[in-house]
Structure formats: structure tokens, C-alpha cells
mmCIF file of C-alpha atoms and ligand atoms in Angstrom:
data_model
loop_
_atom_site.group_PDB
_atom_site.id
_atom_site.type_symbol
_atom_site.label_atom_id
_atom_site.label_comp_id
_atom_site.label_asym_id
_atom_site.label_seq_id
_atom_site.Cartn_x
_atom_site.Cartn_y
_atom_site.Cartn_z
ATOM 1 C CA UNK A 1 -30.529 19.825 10.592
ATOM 2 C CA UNK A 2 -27.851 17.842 9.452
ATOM 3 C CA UNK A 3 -25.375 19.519 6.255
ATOM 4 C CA UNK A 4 -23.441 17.522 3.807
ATOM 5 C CA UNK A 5 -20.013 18.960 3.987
ATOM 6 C CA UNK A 6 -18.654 15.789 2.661
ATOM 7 C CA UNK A 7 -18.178 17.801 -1.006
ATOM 8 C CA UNK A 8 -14.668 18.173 -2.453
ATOM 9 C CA UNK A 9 -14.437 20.192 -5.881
ATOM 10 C CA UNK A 10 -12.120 18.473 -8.093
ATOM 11 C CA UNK A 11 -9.864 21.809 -7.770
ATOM 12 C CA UNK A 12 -9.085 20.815 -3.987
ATOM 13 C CA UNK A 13 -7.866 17.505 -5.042
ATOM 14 C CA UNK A 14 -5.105 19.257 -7.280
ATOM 15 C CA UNK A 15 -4.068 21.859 -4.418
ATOM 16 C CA UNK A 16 -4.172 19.370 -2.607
ATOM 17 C CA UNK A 17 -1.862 16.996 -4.432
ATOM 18 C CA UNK A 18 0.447 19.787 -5.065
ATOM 19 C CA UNK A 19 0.461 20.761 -1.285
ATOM 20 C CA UNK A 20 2.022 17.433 -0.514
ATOM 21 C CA UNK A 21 4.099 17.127 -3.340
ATOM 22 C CA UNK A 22 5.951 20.509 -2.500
ATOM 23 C CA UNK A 23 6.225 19.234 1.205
ATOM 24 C CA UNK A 24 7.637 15.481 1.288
ATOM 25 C CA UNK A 25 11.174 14.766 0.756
ATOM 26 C CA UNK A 26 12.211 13.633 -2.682
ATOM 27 C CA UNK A 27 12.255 10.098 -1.723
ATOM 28 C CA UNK A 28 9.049 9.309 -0.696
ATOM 29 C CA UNK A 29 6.681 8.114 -2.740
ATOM 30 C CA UNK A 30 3.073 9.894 -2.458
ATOM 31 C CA UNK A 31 -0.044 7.034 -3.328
ATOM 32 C CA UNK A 32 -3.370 8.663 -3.846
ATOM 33 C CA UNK A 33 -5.672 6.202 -2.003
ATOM 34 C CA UNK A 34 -8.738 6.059 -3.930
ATOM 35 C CA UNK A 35 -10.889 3.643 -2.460
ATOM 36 C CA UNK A 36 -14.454 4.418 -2.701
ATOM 37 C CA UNK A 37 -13.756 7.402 -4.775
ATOM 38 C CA UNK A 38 -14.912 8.292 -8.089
ATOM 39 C CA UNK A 39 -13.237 7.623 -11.472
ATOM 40 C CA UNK A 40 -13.864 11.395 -11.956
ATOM 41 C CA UNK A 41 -11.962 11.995 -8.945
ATOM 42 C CA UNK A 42 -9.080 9.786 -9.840
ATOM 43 C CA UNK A 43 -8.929 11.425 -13.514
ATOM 44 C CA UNK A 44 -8.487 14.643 -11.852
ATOM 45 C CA UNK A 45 -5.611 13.714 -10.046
ATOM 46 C CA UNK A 46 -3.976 11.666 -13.658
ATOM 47 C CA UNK A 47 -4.137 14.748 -15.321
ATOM 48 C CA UNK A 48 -2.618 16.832 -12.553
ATOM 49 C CA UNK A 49 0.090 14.066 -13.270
ATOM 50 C CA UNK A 50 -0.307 11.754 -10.747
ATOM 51 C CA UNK A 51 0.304 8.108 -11.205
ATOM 52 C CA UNK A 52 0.058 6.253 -8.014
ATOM 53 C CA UNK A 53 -3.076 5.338 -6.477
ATOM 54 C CA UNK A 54 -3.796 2.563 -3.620
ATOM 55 C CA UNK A 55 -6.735 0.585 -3.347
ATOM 56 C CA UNK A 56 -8.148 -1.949 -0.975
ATOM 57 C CA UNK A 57 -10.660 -3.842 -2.676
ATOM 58 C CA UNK A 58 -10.163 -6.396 -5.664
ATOM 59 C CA UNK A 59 -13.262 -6.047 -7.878
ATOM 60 C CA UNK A 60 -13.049 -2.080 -7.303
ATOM 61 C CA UNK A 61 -9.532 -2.032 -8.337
ATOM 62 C CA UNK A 62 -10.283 -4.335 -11.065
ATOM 63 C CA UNK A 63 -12.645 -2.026 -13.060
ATOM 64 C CA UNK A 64 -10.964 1.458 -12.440
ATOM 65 C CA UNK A 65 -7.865 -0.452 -13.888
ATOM 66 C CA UNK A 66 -10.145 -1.340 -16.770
ATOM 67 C CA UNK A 67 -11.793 2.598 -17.401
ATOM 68 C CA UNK A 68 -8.402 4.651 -16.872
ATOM 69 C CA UNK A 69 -5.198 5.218 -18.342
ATOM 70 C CA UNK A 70 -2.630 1.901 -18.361
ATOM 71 C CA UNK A 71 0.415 3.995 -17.104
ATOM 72 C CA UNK A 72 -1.662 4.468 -14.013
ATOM 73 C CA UNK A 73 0.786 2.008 -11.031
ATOM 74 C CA UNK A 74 -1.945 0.679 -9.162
ATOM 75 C CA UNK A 75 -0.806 -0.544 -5.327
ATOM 76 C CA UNK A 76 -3.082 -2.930 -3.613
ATOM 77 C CA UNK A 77 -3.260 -1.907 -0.106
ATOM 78 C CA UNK A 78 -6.015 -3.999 1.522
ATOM 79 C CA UNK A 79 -6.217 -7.519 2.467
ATOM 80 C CA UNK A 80 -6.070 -9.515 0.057
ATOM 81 C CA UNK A 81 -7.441 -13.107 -0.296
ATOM 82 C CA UNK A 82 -5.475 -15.949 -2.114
ATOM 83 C CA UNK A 83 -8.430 -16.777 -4.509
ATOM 84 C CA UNK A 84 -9.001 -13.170 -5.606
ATOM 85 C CA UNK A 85 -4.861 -12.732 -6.416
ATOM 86 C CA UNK A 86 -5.449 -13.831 -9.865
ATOM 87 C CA UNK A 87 -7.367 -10.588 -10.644
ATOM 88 C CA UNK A 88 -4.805 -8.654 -9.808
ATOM 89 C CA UNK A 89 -1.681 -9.934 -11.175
ATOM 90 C CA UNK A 90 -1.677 -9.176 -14.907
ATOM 91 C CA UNK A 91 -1.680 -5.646 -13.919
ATOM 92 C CA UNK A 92 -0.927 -4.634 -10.153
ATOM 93 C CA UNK A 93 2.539 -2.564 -9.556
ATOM 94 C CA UNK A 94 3.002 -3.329 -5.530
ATOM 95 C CA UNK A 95 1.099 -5.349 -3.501
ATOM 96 C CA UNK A 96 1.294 -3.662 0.526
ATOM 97 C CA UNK A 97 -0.518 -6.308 1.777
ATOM 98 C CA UNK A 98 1.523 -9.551 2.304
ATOM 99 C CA UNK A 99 0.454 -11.481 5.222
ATOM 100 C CA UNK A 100 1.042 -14.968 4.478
ATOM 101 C CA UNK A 101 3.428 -17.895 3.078
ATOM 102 C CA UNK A 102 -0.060 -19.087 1.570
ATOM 103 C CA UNK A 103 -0.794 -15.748 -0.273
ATOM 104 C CA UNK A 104 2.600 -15.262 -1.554
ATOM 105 C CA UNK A 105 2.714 -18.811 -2.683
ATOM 106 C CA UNK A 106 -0.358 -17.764 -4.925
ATOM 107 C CA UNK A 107 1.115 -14.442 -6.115
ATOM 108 C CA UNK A 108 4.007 -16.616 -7.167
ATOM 109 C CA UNK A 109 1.890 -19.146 -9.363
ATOM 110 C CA UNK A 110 0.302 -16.107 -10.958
ATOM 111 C CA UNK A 111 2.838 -14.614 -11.921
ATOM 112 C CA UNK A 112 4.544 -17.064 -13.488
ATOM 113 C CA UNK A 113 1.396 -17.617 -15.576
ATOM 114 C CA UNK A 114 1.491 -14.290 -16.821
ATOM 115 C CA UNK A 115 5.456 -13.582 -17.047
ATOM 116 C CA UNK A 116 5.574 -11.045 -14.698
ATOM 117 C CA UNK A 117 7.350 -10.066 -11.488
ATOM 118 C CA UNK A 118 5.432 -8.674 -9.123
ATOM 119 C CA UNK A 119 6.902 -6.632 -6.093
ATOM 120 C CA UNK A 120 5.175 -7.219 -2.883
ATOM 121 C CA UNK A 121 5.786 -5.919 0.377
ATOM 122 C CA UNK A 122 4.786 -7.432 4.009
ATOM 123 C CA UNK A 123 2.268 -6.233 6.056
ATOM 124 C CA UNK A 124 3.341 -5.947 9.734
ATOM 125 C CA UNK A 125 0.947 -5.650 12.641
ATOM 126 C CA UNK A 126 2.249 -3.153 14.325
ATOM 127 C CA UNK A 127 -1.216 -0.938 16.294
ATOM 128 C CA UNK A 128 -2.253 -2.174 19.771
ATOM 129 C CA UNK A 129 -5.844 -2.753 18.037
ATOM 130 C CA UNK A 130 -6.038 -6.429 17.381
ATOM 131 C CA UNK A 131 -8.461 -6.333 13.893
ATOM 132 C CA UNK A 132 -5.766 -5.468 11.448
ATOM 133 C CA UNK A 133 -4.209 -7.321 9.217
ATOM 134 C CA UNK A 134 -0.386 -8.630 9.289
ATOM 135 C CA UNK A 135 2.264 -10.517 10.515
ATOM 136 C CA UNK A 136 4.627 -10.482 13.546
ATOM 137 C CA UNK A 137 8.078 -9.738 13.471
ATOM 138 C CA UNK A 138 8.277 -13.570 14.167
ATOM 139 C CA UNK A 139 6.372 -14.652 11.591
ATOM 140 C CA UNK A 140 7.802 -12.397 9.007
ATOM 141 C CA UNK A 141 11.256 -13.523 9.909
ATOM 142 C CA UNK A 142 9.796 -17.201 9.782
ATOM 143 C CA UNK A 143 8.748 -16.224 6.324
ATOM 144 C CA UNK A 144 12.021 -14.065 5.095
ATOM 145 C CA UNK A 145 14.241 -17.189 5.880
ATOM 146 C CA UNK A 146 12.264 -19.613 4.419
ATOM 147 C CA UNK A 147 14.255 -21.724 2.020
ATOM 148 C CA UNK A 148 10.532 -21.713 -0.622
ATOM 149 C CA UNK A 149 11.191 -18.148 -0.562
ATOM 150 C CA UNK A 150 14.144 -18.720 -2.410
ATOM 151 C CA UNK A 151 12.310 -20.506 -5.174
ATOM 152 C CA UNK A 152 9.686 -17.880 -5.781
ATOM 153 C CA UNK A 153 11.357 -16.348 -8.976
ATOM 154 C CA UNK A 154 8.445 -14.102 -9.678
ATOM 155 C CA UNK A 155 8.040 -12.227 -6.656
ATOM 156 C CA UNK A 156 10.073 -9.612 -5.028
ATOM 157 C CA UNK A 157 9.661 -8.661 -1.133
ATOM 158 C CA UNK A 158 10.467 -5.040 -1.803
ATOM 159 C CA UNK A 159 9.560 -4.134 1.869
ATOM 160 C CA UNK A 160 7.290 -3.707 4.644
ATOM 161 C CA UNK A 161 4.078 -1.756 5.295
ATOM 162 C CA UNK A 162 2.711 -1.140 8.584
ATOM 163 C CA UNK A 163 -0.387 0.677 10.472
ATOM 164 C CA UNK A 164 -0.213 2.511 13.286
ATOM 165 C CA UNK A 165 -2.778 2.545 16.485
ATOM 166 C CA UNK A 166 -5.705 4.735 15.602
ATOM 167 C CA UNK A 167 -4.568 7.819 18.281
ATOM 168 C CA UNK A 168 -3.940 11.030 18.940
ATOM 169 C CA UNK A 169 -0.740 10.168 20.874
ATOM 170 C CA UNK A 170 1.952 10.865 18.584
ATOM 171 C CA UNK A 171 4.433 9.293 20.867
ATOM 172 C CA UNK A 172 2.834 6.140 20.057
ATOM 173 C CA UNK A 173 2.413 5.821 16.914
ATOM 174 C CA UNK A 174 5.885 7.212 16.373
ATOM 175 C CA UNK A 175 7.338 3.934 18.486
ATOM 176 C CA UNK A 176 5.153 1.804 16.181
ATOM 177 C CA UNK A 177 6.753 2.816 13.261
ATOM 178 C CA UNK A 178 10.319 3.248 14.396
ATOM 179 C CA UNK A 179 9.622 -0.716 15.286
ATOM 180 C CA UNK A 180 8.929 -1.316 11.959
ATOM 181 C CA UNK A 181 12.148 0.476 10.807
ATOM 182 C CA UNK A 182 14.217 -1.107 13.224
ATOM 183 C CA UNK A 183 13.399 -4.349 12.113
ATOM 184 C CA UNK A 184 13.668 -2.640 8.383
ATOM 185 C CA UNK A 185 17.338 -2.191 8.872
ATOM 186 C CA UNK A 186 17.628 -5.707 10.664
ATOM 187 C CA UNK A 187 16.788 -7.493 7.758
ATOM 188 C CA UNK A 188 18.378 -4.911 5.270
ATOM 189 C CA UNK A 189 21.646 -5.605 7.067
ATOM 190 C CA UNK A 190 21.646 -9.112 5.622
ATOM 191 C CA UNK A 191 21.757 -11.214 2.998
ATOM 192 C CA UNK A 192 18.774 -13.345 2.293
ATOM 193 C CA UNK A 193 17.520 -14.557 -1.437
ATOM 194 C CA UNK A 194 18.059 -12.555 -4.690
ATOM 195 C CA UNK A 195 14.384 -11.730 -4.129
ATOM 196 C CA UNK A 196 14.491 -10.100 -1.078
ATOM 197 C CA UNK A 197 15.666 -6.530 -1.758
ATOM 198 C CA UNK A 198 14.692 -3.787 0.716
ATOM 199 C CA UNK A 199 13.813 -0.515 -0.653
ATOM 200 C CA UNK A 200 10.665 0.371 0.621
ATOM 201 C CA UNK A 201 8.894 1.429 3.923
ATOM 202 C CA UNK A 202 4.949 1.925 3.421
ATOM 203 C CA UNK A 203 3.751 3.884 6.789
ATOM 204 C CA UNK A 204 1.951 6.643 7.032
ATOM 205 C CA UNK A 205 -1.803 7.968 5.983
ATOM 206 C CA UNK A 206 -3.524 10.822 6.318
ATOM 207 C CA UNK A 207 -3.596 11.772 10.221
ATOM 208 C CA UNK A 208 0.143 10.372 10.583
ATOM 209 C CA UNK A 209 2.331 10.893 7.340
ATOM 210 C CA UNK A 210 4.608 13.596 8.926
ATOM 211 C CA UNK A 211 5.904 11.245 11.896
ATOM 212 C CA UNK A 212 6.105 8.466 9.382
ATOM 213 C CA UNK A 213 8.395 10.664 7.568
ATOM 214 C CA UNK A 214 10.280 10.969 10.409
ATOM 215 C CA UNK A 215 10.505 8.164 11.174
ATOM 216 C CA UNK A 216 11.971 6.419 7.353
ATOM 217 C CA UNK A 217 9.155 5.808 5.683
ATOM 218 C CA UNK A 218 9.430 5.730 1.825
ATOM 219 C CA UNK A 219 5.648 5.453 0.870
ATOM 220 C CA UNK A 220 2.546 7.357 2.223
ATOM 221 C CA UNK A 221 -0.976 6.229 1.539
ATOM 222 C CA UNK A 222 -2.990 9.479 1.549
ATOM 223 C CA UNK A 223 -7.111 9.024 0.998
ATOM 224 C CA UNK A 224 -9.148 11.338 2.998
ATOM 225 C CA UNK A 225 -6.637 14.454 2.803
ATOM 226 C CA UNK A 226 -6.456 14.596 -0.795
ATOM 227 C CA UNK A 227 -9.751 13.495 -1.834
ATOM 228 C CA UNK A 228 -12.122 14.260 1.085
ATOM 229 C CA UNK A 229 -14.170 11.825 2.873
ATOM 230 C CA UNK A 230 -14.734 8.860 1.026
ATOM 231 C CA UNK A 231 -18.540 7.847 -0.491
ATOM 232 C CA UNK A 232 -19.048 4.376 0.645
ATOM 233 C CA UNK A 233 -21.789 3.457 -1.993
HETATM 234 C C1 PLP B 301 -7.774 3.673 3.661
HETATM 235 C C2 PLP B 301 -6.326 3.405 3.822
HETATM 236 C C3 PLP B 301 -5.373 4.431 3.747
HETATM 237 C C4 PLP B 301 -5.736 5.904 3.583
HETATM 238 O O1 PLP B 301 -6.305 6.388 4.748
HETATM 239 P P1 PLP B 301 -6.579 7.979 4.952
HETATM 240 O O2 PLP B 301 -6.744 8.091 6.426
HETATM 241 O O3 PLP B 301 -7.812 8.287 4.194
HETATM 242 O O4 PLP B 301 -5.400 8.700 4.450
HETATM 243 C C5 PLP B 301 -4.031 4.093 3.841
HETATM 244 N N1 PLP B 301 -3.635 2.821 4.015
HETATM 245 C C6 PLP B 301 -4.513 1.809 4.115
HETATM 246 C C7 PLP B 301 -4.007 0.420 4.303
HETATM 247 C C8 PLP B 301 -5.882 2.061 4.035
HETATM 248 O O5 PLP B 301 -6.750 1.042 4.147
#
């Protein structure tokens, strides 16, 4: 017979929280990725403090934004489509998930609209598996050095984010994201547009935080290890 051992009490979620909290270096940001996770769950985690939470889908993002606390900083971390951006906007704090000159261009118009800034990093494809999401380091520099760029006075390119291969070979995933960081510090090293400030490297999830650490990263997405497996409904 098969068990459900999927259950996490809300009590794990705050040990578990606190675990990582005590164990990353000051500097790194910890987001609680909630995607298909309860607004119980989530509320368990605010009131253990915690502020940052990633999620990958628009209309899910949407209405926890709606039900919880306004200080929450919500990061969109999924792929994001240019007609959905506009749902986003009057409230998101950092979108991960850059991947085009089209979907920045649409961040951009939004923005304006609603007289904010928003801070956006760029997804880079970095895993040997060819379904995700994100640019090459061509195309990102193609983007970066852009003269439009320049004109985009509502958004700020705040970074990259990168995924890693799906694998237990830790050698590999740690030369995916030291590629990343390499070309982190390339484009750190110069000076662009007024909008392109780099501060922040977004690698790292669950099964491969502690190399990311390692290896610079500034931002771990954590799902599965502080909430438990996640109920797709
Ligand atoms: C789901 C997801 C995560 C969290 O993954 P876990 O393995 O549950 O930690 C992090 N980043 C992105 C982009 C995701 O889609």
C-alpha cells in the first residue's frame, strides 16, 4: 500500500526556516519558494518573520499577493509571458526571470504606468537540459549593450539568475554556476547604463544551495526543503 508522507506540520516549516537562516552567510538572501503551497503555509513562515517568497506562476502569485500581508517582497521566479507582466507590476519586488528584449520592453511600459521601478534580473541558461528557460551569455551581452536599454528608466537589471543541470554530480553543477559568476564579474567590471547595477546572483535551490554558496551566489530559492513537497492541485 502506498503512504502519504507528503505531510509537513507547520512547526517544520519554522525549524526549518531557522535552520537555514543560522547557516547562510549574512549576505545571501533566503526566498521561501511557495509555489503550490498553501496560504496557511506561507502565513506560518510571515509570522516566523519571513518576508521573501518566490513564485512561478502569475495568477497564483496574483491572489496570495491579494490575501497576505503587503510588506510581504514577492520575487517572480518562473517564466514569465509579456501579456501577463501587467499583473505583476503594481506589486512585484524582483523579477528572476528575464529572458527577453521583448519582455523587458513590457516590464518597462508597465512600470512607467504605475510609477514604479522594478528590479529585474536575467535568466541565464546555464543546465545541459535544453527545456529551461533563459538566455545565452551572447544574447544577454546582446541585450546588456543595447543602446534601448539605456532608455528603460523604470527598470533595473539588478543581476542574473541561473539553473543548474538536474544531477547528482556536484562537479557539474558547481562549473555551471561558477560560469554564471564569471560572466557576473565580466559585466560588473564595466560600465554600462545607470540601470545596470550588479548586486545580485540568484543560484541555488533546494538540492544545490551550499555549492551555490560557494560559488557567489547572493539569493537562494528554497521550496521543497522548507515547505515539503509541494501539492500540485
Ligand atoms: C521551484 C523552483 C525553485 C525551488 O525548488 P526546490 O527544489 O523546491 O527548492 C527554485 N527556483 C526556481 C526557478 C523554481 O522554479
Amino acid at each position: 500500500m502506498k503512504e502519504h508522507i507528503s505531510m509537513i506540520s507547520n512547526n517544520d516549516i519554522v525549524l526549518n526556516l531557522n535552520k537555514f537562516k543560522s547557516s547562510i552567510p549574512e549576505n545571501v538572501t533566503l526566498i521561501a519558494v511557495s509555489k503550490f503551497q498553501s496560504v496557511e503555509k506561507i502565513k506560518m513562515a510571515y509570522e516566523a518573520g519571513h518576508r521573501d517568497f518566490g513564485e512561478n506562476y502569475v495568477q497564483e502569485m496574483k491572489e496570495k499577493y491579494e490575501q497576505l500581508p503587503k510588506d510581504i517582497r514577492w520575487h517572480f521566479i518562473g517564466h514569465l509571458q509579456a501579456n501577463k507582466v501587467k499583473y505583476i507590476v503594481p506589486f512585484v519586488h524582483l523579477i528572476h526571470s528575464v529572458d527577453s528584449l521583448k519582455l523587458l520592453t513590457e516590464i518597462h511600459k508597465h512600470a512607467l504606468k504605475h510609477q514604479r521601478i522594478i528590479d529585474c534580473l536575467l535568466q541565464i541558461h546555464i543546465a545541459k537540459e535544453e527545456t529551461k528557460f533563459g538566455l545565452s551569455f551572447e544574447e544577454a551581452r546582446a541585450l546588456l549593450f543595447s543602446d534601448i536599454i539605456k532608455t528603460f528608466s523604470n527598470v533595473r537589471i539588478k543581476g542574473l539568475m541561473g539553473m543548474a543541470t538536474l544531477t547528482d554530480d556536484g562537479e557539474q553543477i558547481k562549473n555551471e554556476f561558477l560560469s554564471l559568476k564569471h560572466f557576473f564579474d565580466e559585466i560588473n567590471a564595466q560600465k554600462i547604463s545607470d540601470n545596470v547595477q550588479f548586486e545580485e546572483l540568484s543560484i541555488g535551490m533546494s538540492n544545490d544551495y551550499k555549492i551555490a554558496i560557494e560559488c557567489g551566489s547572493t539569493m537562494i530559492r528554497i521550496g521543497t526543503a522548507i515547505f515539503g513537497e509541494r501539492q500540485k492541485t
